[in-house]
Amino acid sequence: MRKLLFVNACMRGEESRTRKLCEAFLETYRRKHPDCQVEEVDLSRQELRPYDLGMLAERDRLIGEEAWDDGIFALARQFAQADDIVVGAPYWDLSFPAALKIYVEHIMACGICFYYTEEGPKGMARAQTMYYLTTGGGFIEGQNFGAEYMRGIARMCGIPQFQEARAEGLDIIGMDADALVAEACQRAAALAE
Ligand SMILES: Cc1cc2nc3c(=O)[nH]c(=O)nc-3n(C[C@H](O)[C@H](O)[C@H](O)COP(=O)(O)O)c2cc1C
């Protein structure tokens, strides 16, 4: 069965406008792939811990033992096994919410999502495309370091395609935020076509 992983970093939950783009994408994706399984990781509820010395030591030990079935690698396995990945993340501080960075720390297990060679890292993820959906209060104008970072993560994991949809300027007085979000929802849906 085809698996879509939805990495939901929309920290404002139901209030989130980025979430609306995600819903538009998911609706079209489900219509295109009626038998797909959508797995959501809701980072506003997960309360993942950033890696510290003890956690790194434990992870290194488990990697050394090739204990890939250990629960510590559950998010990494899920990421590596998805057929497609959609990331929804609002534009915060030229990037995205910190919860998404912590999620990345949890998935980037050497031996599951990538491995190192003398020529550099080789990706092990199955997905063909990472979709990145965002909304910004101002204009993003080529300064989305979050999206560029996630593009790099996709490349390192061997995911060849990276596609984006966004709405910008939503917090600027005088802008019709609802209309801008509606247009961006159409672009998000078109990505899933
Ligand atoms: C903590 C925080 C940081 C933000 N940083 C930026 C920023 O750097 N640039 C910008 O244009 N908007 C920024 N915004 C505004 C959001 O990008 C904007 O309101 C966005 O639509 C929020 O998405 P959401 O409705 O999905 O939560 C920030 C908002 C918050 C709450």
Short mmCIF file of C-alpha atoms in Angstrom, two decimals, chain A:
data_model
loop_
_atom_site.label_atom_id
_atom_site.label_comp_id
_atom_site.label_asym_id
_atom_site.label_seq_id
_atom_site.Cartn_x
_atom_site.Cartn_y
_atom_site.Cartn_z
CA MET A 1 0.00 0.00 0.00
CA ARG A 2 1.22 3.48 -0.90
CA LYS A 3 2.24 5.53 2.16
CA LEU A 4 2.21 9.32 2.42
CA LEU A 5 3.98 10.78 5.43
CA PHE A 6 2.56 14.13 6.60
CA VAL A 7 5.06 15.94 8.81
CA ASN A 8 2.84 18.53 10.46
CA ALA A 9 4.79 21.42 11.99
CA CYS A 10 1.74 23.72 12.05
CA MET A 11 2.14 24.65 15.69
CA ARG A 12 -1.04 26.73 15.85
CA GLY A 13 -3.19 23.68 15.17
CA GLU A 14 -6.67 24.44 13.88
CA GLU A 15 -5.83 28.17 13.64
CA SER A 16 -2.97 27.53 11.26
CA ARG A 17 -3.22 28.79 7.68
CA THR A 18 -0.34 26.56 6.62
CA ARG A 19 -2.51 23.67 7.77
CA LYS A 20 -5.14 24.74 5.21
CA LEU A 21 -2.55 24.26 2.45
CA CYS A 22 -1.80 20.83 3.88
CA GLU A 23 -5.49 19.90 3.91
CA ALA A 24 -5.87 20.97 0.25
CA PHE A 25 -2.82 18.90 -0.67
CA LEU A 26 -4.05 15.85 1.30
CA GLU A 27 -7.54 15.99 -0.18
CA THR A 28 -6.18 15.87 -3.72
CA TYR A 29 -3.55 13.28 -2.85
CA ARG A 30 -6.21 10.98 -1.35
CA ARG A 31 -8.38 11.41 -4.45
CA LYS A 32 -5.45 10.55 -6.75
CA HIS A 33 -4.41 7.57 -4.62
CA PRO A 34 -7.62 6.24 -3.04
CA ASP A 35 -5.88 3.27 -1.46
CA CYS A 36 -3.06 5.30 0.11
CA GLN A 37 -2.31 5.33 3.81
CA VAL A 38 -1.61 8.78 5.28
CA GLU A 39 0.57 8.78 8.39
CA GLU A 40 0.69 12.08 10.27
CA VAL A 41 3.39 13.16 12.68
CA ASP A 42 1.89 16.11 14.56
CA LEU A 43 4.88 17.97 15.97
CA SER A 44 2.65 20.23 18.08
CA ARG A 45 1.77 17.15 20.16
CA GLN A 46 4.86 14.94 19.92
CA GLU A 47 7.04 16.87 22.40
CA LEU A 48 10.24 15.40 21.01
CA ARG A 49 13.40 16.14 22.95
CA PRO A 50 16.46 17.64 21.26
CA TYR A 51 19.37 15.22 21.20
CA ASP A 52 21.76 15.58 24.14
CA LEU A 53 24.91 13.72 25.17
CA GLY A 54 23.10 10.76 26.75
CA MET A 55 20.66 10.33 23.87
CA LEU A 56 23.48 10.48 21.32
CA ALA A 57 25.48 7.86 23.20
CA GLU A 58 22.45 5.57 23.35
CA ARG A 59 21.73 6.06 19.67
CA ASP A 60 25.37 5.41 18.71
CA ARG A 61 25.28 2.20 20.77
CA LEU A 62 22.12 1.01 19.00
CA ILE A 63 23.51 1.94 15.57
CA GLY A 64 26.67 -0.04 16.46
CA GLU A 65 24.50 -3.04 17.28
CA GLU A 66 22.40 -2.48 14.13
CA ALA A 67 19.34 -2.56 16.39
CA TRP A 68 17.18 -0.98 13.68
CA ASP A 69 13.91 -2.24 15.21
CA ASP A 70 14.48 -0.28 18.43
CA GLY A 71 11.76 2.29 19.20
CA ILE A 72 14.35 5.07 19.13
CA PHE A 73 14.40 4.67 15.33
CA ALA A 74 10.62 4.55 14.80
CA LEU A 75 10.41 8.03 13.25
CA ALA A 76 13.48 7.38 11.08
CA ARG A 77 12.02 4.09 9.79
CA GLN A 78 8.70 5.78 9.05
CA PHE A 79 10.47 8.57 7.13
CA ALA A 80 12.65 6.15 5.17
CA GLN A 81 9.72 3.93 4.21
CA ALA A 82 7.28 6.61 3.01
CA ASP A 83 6.48 6.76 -0.71
CA ASP A 84 5.94 10.51 -0.56
CA ILE A 85 6.50 13.10 2.17
CA VAL A 86 4.66 16.37 2.70
CA VAL A 87 6.00 18.85 5.24
CA GLY A 88 3.72 21.65 6.44
CA ALA A 89 5.61 24.36 8.33
CA PRO A 90 4.85 28.07 8.85
CA TYR A 91 7.60 30.56 8.05
CA TRP A 92 9.11 31.43 11.43
CA ASP A 93 12.21 33.58 11.82
CA LEU A 94 13.28 33.07 8.19
CA SER A 95 12.91 29.32 8.68
CA PHE A 96 10.41 27.06 10.47
CA PRO A 97 9.39 26.10 14.04
CA ALA A 98 12.13 24.53 16.15
CA ALA A 99 10.01 21.38 16.56
CA LEU A 100 10.77 20.53 12.93
CA LYS A 101 14.52 20.76 13.50
CA ILE A 102 14.19 18.42 16.49
CA TYR A 103 12.17 16.02 14.32
CA VAL A 104 15.03 16.07 11.79
CA GLU A 105 17.47 15.13 14.58
CA HIS A 106 15.28 12.12 15.30
CA ILE A 107 15.02 10.88 11.71
CA MET A 108 18.61 11.35 10.55
CA ALA A 109 19.90 8.00 11.76
CA CYS A 110 22.92 6.78 9.84
CA GLY A 111 21.99 3.32 8.54
CA ILE A 112 18.28 4.09 8.09
CA CYS A 113 17.88 7.33 6.12
CA PHE A 114 21.44 7.56 4.75
CA TYR A 115 24.92 6.11 5.15
CA TYR A 116 28.36 7.59 4.64
CA THR A 117 30.74 6.67 1.84
CA GLU A 118 34.07 8.10 0.74
CA GLU A 119 32.16 10.06 -1.92
CA GLY A 120 29.78 11.55 0.67
CA PRO A 121 26.41 10.50 2.11
CA LYS A 122 24.18 8.14 0.17
CA GLY A 123 20.43 8.37 0.68
CA MET A 124 18.34 5.40 1.77
CA ALA A 125 14.82 6.90 1.78
CA ARG A 126 12.26 5.46 -0.61
CA ALA A 127 10.31 8.67 -1.34
CA GLN A 128 10.55 10.24 -4.78
CA THR A 129 9.32 13.67 -3.70
CA MET A 130 9.29 15.87 -0.63
CA TYR A 131 6.56 18.53 -0.79
CA TYR A 132 7.04 21.64 1.35
CA LEU A 133 4.07 23.85 2.21
CA THR A 134 4.40 27.13 4.06
CA THR A 135 2.81 30.51 4.73
CA GLY A 136 4.59 33.73 5.69
CA GLY A 137 3.46 36.90 7.40
CA GLY A 138 5.68 39.01 5.15
CA PHE A 139 7.33 38.33 1.82
CA ILE A 140 9.68 35.38 1.78
CA GLU A 141 11.59 36.50 -1.33
CA GLY A 142 14.19 33.80 -1.64
CA GLN A 143 15.00 33.88 2.08
CA ASN A 144 13.34 30.67 3.20
CA PHE A 145 16.29 29.02 4.90
CA GLY A 146 13.87 26.45 6.32
CA ALA A 147 12.76 25.25 2.90
CA GLU A 148 16.36 25.25 1.63
CA TYR A 149 17.43 23.24 4.67
CA MET A 150 14.66 20.68 4.09
CA ARG A 151 15.68 20.51 0.42
CA GLY A 152 19.18 19.59 1.62
CA ILE A 153 17.79 16.97 4.01
CA ALA A 154 15.75 15.45 1.17
CA ARG A 155 18.85 15.36 -1.06
CA MET A 156 20.95 13.74 1.69
CA CYS A 157 18.28 11.06 2.15
CA GLY A 158 18.20 10.35 -1.59
CA ILE A 159 14.82 11.96 -2.29
CA PRO A 160 15.33 13.38 -5.76
CA GLN A 161 12.49 15.89 -6.04
CA PHE A 162 11.53 18.83 -3.84
CA GLN A 163 8.42 20.87 -4.61
CA GLU A 164 6.98 23.88 -2.80
CA ALA A 165 3.75 25.84 -2.48
CA ARG A 166 3.40 28.93 -0.29
CA ALA A 167 1.31 31.96 0.57
CA GLU A 168 3.14 35.18 1.44
CA GLY A 169 2.30 38.55 2.94
CA LEU A 170 -0.55 37.23 5.08
CA ASP A 171 0.12 39.54 8.05
CA ILE A 172 0.53 42.72 5.99
CA ILE A 173 -2.30 45.18 6.66
CA GLY A 174 -4.43 45.61 3.58
CA MET A 175 -3.62 42.21 2.07
CA ASP A 176 -6.54 39.84 1.51
CA ALA A 177 -5.12 36.96 3.52
CA ASP A 178 -8.10 34.67 2.91
CA ALA A 179 -7.79 35.09 -0.86
CA LEU A 180 -4.01 34.56 -0.77
CA VAL A 181 -4.46 31.36 1.27
CA ALA A 182 -7.18 30.14 -1.11
CA GLU A 183 -4.88 30.68 -4.13
CA ALA A 184 -2.03 28.89 -2.37
CA CYS A 185 -4.36 26.00 -1.53
CA GLN A 186 -4.98 25.59 -5.26
CA ARG A 187 -1.21 25.48 -5.87
CA ALA A 188 -0.79 22.96 -3.06
CA ALA A 189 -3.56 20.81 -4.52
CA ALA A 190 -1.95 21.05 -7.97
CA LEU A 191 1.28 19.61 -6.54
CA ALA A 192 -0.64 16.52 -5.46
CA GLU A 193 -2.19 16.03 -8.91
#
